[in-house]
GROMACS .gro file of C-alpha atoms in nm:
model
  273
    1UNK     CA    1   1.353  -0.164  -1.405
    2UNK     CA    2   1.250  -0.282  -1.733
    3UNK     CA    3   0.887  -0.488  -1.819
    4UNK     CA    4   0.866  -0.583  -2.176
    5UNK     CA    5   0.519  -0.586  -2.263
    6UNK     CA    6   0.398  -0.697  -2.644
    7UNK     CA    7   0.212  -0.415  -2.761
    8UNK     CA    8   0.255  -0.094  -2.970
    9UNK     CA    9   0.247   0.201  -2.767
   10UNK     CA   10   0.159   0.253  -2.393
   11UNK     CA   11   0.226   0.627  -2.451
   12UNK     CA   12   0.294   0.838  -2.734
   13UNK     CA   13   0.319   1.177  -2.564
   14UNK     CA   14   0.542   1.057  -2.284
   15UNK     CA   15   0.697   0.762  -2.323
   16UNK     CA   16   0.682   0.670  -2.720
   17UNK     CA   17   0.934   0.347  -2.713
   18UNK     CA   18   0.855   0.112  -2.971
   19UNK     CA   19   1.040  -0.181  -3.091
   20UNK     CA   20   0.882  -0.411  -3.358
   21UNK     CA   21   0.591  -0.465  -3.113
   22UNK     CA   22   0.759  -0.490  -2.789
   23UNK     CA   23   0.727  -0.150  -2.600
   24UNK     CA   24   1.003  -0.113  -2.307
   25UNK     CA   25   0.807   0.072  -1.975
   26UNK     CA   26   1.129   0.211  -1.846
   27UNK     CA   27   1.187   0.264  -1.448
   28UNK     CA   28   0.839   0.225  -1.257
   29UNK     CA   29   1.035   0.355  -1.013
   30UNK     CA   30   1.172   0.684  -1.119
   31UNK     CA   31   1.126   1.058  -0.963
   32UNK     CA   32   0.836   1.075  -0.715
   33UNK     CA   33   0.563   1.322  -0.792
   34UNK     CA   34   0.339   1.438  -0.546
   35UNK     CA   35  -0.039   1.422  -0.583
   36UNK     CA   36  -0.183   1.844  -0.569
   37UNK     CA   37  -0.532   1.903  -0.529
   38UNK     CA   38  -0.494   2.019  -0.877
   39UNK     CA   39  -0.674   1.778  -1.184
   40UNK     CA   40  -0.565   1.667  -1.447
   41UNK     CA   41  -0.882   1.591  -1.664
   42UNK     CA   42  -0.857   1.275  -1.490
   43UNK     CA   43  -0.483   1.231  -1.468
   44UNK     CA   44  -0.247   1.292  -1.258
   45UNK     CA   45   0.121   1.397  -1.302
   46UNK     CA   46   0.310   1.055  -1.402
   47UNK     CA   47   0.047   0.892  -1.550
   48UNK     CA   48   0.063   0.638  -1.780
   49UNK     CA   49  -0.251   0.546  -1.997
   50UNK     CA   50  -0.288   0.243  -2.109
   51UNK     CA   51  -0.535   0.018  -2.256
   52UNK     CA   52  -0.782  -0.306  -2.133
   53UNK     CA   53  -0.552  -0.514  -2.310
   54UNK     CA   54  -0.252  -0.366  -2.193
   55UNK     CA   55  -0.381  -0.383  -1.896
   56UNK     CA   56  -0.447  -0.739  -1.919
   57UNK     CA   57  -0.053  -0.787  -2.035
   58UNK     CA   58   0.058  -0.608  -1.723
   59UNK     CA   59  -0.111  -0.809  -1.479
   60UNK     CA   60   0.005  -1.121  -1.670
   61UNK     CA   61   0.380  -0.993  -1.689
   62UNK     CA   62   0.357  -0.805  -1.328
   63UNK     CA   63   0.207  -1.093  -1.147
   64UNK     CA   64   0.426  -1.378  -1.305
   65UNK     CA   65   0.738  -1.203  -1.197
   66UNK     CA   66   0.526  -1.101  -0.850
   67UNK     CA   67   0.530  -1.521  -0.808
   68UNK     CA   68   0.901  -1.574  -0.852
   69UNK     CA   69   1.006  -1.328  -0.641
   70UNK     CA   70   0.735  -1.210  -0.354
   71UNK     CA   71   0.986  -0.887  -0.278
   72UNK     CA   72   1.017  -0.755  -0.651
   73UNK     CA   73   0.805  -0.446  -0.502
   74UNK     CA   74   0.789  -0.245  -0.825
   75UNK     CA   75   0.589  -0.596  -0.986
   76UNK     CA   76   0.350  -0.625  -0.703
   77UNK     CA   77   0.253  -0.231  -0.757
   78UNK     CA   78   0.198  -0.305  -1.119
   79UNK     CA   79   0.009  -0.589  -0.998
   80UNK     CA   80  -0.241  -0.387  -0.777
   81UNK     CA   81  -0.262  -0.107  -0.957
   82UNK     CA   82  -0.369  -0.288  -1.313
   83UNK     CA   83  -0.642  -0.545  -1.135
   84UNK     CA   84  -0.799  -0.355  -0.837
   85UNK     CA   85  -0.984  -0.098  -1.048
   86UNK     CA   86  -1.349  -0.205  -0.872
   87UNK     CA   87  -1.209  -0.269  -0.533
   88UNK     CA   88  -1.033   0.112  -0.542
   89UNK     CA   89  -1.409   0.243  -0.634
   90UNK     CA   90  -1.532   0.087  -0.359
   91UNK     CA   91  -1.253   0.190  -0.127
   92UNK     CA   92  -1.341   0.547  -0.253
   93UNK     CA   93  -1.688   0.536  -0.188
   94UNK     CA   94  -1.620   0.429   0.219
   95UNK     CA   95  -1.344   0.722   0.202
   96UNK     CA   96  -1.658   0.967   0.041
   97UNK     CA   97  -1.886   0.823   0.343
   98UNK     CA   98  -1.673   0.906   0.615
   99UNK     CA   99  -1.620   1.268   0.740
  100UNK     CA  100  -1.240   1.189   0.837
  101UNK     CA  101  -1.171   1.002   0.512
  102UNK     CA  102  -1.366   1.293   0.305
  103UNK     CA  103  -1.094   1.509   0.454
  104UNK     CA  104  -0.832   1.246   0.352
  105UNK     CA  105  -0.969   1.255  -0.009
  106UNK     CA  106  -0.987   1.646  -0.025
  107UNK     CA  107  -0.687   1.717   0.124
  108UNK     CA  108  -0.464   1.459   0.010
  109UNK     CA  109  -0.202   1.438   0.261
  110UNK     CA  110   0.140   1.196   0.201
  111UNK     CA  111   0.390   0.987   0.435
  112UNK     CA  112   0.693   1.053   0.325
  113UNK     CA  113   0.992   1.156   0.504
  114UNK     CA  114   0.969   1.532   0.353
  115UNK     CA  115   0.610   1.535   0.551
  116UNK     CA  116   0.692   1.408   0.880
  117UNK     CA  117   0.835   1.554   1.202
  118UNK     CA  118   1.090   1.311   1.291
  119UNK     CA  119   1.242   1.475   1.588
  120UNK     CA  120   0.916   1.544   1.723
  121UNK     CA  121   0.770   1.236   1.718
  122UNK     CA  122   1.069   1.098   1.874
  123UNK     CA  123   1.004   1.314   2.140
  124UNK     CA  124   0.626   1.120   2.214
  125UNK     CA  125   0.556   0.973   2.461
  126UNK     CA  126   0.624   0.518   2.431
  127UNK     CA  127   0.260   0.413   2.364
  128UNK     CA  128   0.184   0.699   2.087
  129UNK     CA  129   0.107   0.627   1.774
  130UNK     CA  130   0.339   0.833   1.644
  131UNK     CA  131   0.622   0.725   1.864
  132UNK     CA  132   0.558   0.343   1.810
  133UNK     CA  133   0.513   0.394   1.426
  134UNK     CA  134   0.860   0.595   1.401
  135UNK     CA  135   0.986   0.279   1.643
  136UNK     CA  136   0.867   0.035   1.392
  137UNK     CA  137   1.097   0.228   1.092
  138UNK     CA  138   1.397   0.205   1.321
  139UNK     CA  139   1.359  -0.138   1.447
  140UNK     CA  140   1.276  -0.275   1.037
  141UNK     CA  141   1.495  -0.034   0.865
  142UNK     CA  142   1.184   0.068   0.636
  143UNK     CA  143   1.161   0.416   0.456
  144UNK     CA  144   0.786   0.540   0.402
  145UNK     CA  145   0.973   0.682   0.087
  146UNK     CA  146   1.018   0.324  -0.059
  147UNK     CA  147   0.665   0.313  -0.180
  148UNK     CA  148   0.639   0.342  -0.590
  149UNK     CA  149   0.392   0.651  -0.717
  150UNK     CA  150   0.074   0.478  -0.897
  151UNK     CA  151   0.140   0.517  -1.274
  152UNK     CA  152  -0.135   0.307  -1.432
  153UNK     CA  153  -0.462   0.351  -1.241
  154UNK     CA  154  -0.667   0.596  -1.544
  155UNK     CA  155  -0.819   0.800  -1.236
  156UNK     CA  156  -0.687   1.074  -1.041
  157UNK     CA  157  -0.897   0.985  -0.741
  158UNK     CA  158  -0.834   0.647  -0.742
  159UNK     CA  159  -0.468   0.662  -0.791
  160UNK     CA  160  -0.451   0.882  -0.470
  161UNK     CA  161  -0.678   0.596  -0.276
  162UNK     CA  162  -0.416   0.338  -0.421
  163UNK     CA  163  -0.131   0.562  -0.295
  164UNK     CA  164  -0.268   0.634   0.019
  165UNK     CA  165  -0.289   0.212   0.046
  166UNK     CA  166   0.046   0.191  -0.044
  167UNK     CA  167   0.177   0.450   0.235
  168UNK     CA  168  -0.052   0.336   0.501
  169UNK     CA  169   0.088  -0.032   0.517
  170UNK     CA  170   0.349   0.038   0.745
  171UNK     CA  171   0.141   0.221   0.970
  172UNK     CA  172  -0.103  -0.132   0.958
  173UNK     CA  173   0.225  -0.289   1.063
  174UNK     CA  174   0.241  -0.068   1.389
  175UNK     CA  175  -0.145  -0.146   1.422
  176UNK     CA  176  -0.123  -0.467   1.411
  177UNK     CA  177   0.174  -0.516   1.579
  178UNK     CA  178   0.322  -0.736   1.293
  179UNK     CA  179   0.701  -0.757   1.209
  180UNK     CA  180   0.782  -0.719   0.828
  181UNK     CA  181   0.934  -1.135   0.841
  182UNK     CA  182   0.723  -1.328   0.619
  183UNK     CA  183   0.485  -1.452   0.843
  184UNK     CA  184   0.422  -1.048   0.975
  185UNK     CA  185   0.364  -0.956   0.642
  186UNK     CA  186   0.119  -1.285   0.535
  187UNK     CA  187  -0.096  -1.152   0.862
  188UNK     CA  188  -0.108  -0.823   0.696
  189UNK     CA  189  -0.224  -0.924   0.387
  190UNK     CA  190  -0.469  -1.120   0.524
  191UNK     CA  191  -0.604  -0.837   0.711
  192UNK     CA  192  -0.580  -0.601   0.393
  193UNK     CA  193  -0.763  -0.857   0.124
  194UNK     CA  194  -1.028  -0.900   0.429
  195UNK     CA  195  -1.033  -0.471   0.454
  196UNK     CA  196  -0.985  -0.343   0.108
  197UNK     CA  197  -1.045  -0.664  -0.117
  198UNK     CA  198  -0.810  -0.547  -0.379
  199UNK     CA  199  -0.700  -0.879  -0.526
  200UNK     CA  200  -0.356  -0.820  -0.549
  201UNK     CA  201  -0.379  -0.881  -0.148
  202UNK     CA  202  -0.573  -1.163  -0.248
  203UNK     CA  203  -0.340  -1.313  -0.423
  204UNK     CA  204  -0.078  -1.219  -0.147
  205UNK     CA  205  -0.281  -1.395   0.140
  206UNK     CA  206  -0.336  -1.735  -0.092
  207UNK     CA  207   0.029  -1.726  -0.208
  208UNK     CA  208   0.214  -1.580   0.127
  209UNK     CA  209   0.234  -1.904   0.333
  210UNK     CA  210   0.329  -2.098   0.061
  211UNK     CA  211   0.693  -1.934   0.138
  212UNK     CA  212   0.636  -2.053   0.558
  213UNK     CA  213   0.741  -2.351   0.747
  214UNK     CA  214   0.561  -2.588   0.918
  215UNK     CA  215   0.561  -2.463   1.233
  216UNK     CA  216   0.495  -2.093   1.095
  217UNK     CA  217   0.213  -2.215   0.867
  218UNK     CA  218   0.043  -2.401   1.180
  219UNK     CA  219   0.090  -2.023   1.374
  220UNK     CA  220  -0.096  -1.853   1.078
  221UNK     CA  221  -0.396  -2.093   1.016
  222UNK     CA  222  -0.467  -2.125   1.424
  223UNK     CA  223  -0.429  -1.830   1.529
  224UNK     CA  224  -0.300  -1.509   1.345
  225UNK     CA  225  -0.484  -1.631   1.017
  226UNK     CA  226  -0.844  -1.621   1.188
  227UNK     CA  227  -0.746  -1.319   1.372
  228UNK     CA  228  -0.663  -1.104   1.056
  229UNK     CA  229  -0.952  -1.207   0.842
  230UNK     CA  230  -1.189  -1.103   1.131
  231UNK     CA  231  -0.986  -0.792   1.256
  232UNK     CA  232  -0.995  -0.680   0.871
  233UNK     CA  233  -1.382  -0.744   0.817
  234UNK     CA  234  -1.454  -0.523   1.180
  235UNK     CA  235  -1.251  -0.313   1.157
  236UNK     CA  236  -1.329   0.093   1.009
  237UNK     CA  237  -1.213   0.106   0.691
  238UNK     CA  238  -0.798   0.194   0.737
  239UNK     CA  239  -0.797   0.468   0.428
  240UNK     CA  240  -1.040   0.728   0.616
  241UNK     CA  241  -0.777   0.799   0.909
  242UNK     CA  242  -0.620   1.155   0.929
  243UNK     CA  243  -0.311   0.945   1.047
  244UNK     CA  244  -0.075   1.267   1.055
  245UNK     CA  245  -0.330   1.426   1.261
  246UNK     CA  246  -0.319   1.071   1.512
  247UNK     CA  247   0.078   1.102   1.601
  248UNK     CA  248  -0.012   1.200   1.990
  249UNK     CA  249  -0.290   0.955   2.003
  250UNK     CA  250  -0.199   0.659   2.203
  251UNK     CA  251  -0.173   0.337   1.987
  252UNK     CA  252  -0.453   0.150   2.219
  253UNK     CA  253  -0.677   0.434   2.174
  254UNK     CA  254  -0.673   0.421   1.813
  255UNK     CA  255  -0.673   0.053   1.807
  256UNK     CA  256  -0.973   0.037   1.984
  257UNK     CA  257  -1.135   0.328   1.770
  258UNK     CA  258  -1.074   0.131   1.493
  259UNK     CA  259  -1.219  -0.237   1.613
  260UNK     CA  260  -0.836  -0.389   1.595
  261UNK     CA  261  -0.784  -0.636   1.897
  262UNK     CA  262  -0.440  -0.700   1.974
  263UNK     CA  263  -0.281  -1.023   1.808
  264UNK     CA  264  -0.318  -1.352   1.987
  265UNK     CA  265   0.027  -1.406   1.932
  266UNK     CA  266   0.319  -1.175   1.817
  267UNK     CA  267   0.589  -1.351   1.582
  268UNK     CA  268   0.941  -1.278   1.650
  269UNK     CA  269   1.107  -1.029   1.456
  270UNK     CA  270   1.385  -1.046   1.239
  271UNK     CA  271   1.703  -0.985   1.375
  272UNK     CA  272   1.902  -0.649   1.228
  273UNK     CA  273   2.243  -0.742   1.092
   0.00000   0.00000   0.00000
């Protein structure tokens, strides 16, 4: 995907494309490279430096294609990952605080579909974690691998804390108990810009149920709306679980360890065609 972007350079040791002004950042999407516990002098394998005020041109460019179209994925990671600098510190800091999310941060573990044990966690038990969360792929068609490696965040740490954001929102689904139809994924976002206050979620939960109905909106302010906001405040912060280490746990257990009530209401999912 291509994001034309007024300035010079964005990076002349990787990606030197310049074209009277207008620089071309080609496929925010390509290969996926894995975070290592190895640094980088403060990058990160991927990386892609870039300045305040080409910073400031990405979230302009990211977040007025973000508008238009809600599902253009690879704008809303551009989005987060250029505005959220001070909410990802803080993020870090609660990870830091925590024994389990220390081990999170030190041993930087990923949810992909290389990492997991598919056929075992099929084999849980209904009412696991593990076994609802694999349900949850199945019955949405969602891929943990469809989540976009940070590029722009000029941290190592704090790219992994974005990433591990990024991979952990389906498991907040299976939390939750949301769908992924719109009105599932406004209740999310309310719960995330309530947890994390990165304003890219924000932005989601103010702009999200402009896109409902009436009778969808009226759902979301009465009842999931209130419910989200508050579950989100409570609840431990989402980042410092060991989730891979959770699989056998059952999924009331580790609701309840984390101060998540179940929904007052769950919307209907979207049928599979």
């Amino acid at each position: 995907m291509w994001l034309l972007i007024p300035f010079r350079w964005i990076n002349r040791r990787r990606h030197c494309f310049t074209v009277s002004k207008v620089v071309c950042v080609q496929q925010l999407h390509s290969s996926s490279t894995e975070f290592t516990n190895i640094h980088y002098d403060g990058l990160y394998p991927g990386h892609i430096p870039t300045t305040a005020v080409q910073k400031a041109l990405l979230s302009i460019g990211s977040g007025v294609a973000a508008l238009q179209n809600p599902y253009r994925h690879d704008m809303v990671a551009v989005l987060g990952e250029t505005t959220g600098h001070l909410a990802l510190i803080k993020l870090r800091d609660r990870m830091r605080n925590d024994p389990e999310g220390y081990a999170v941060l030190t041993e930087r573990p990923r949810i992909r579909l290389s990492t997991l044990d598919l056929t075992k966690m099929a084999s849980l038990p209904d009412g696991s974690f593990g076994r609802e969360y694999l349900r949850f792929l199945e019955d949405n068609d969602v891929t943990p691998d469809s989540r976009a490696d940070v590029k722009f965040v000029d941290n190592e740490e704090l790219a992994y804390v974005m990433q591990r954001y990024r991979e952990v929102h389906d498991l907040l689904h299976t939390l939750l108990g949301m769908p992924t139809n719109m009105l599932g994924e406004v209740a999310v976002k309310w719960f995330e810009a309530a947890q994390t206050g990165l304003p890219m979620c924000a932005l989601g939960a103010v702009l999200g149920p402009l896109r409902l109905n009436a009778s969808r909106l009226q759902s979301l302010f009465t009842s999931l709306g209130p419910w989200a906001l508050q579950s989100g405040r409570r609840a431990r912060c989402v980042l410092s679980i060991f989730y891979e280490r959770r699989w056998e746990q059952s999924l009331e257990d580790l609701q309840r360890e984390l101060n998540i009530e179940p929904p007052p209401i769950i919307p209907k999912a979207k049928k599979k065609t």
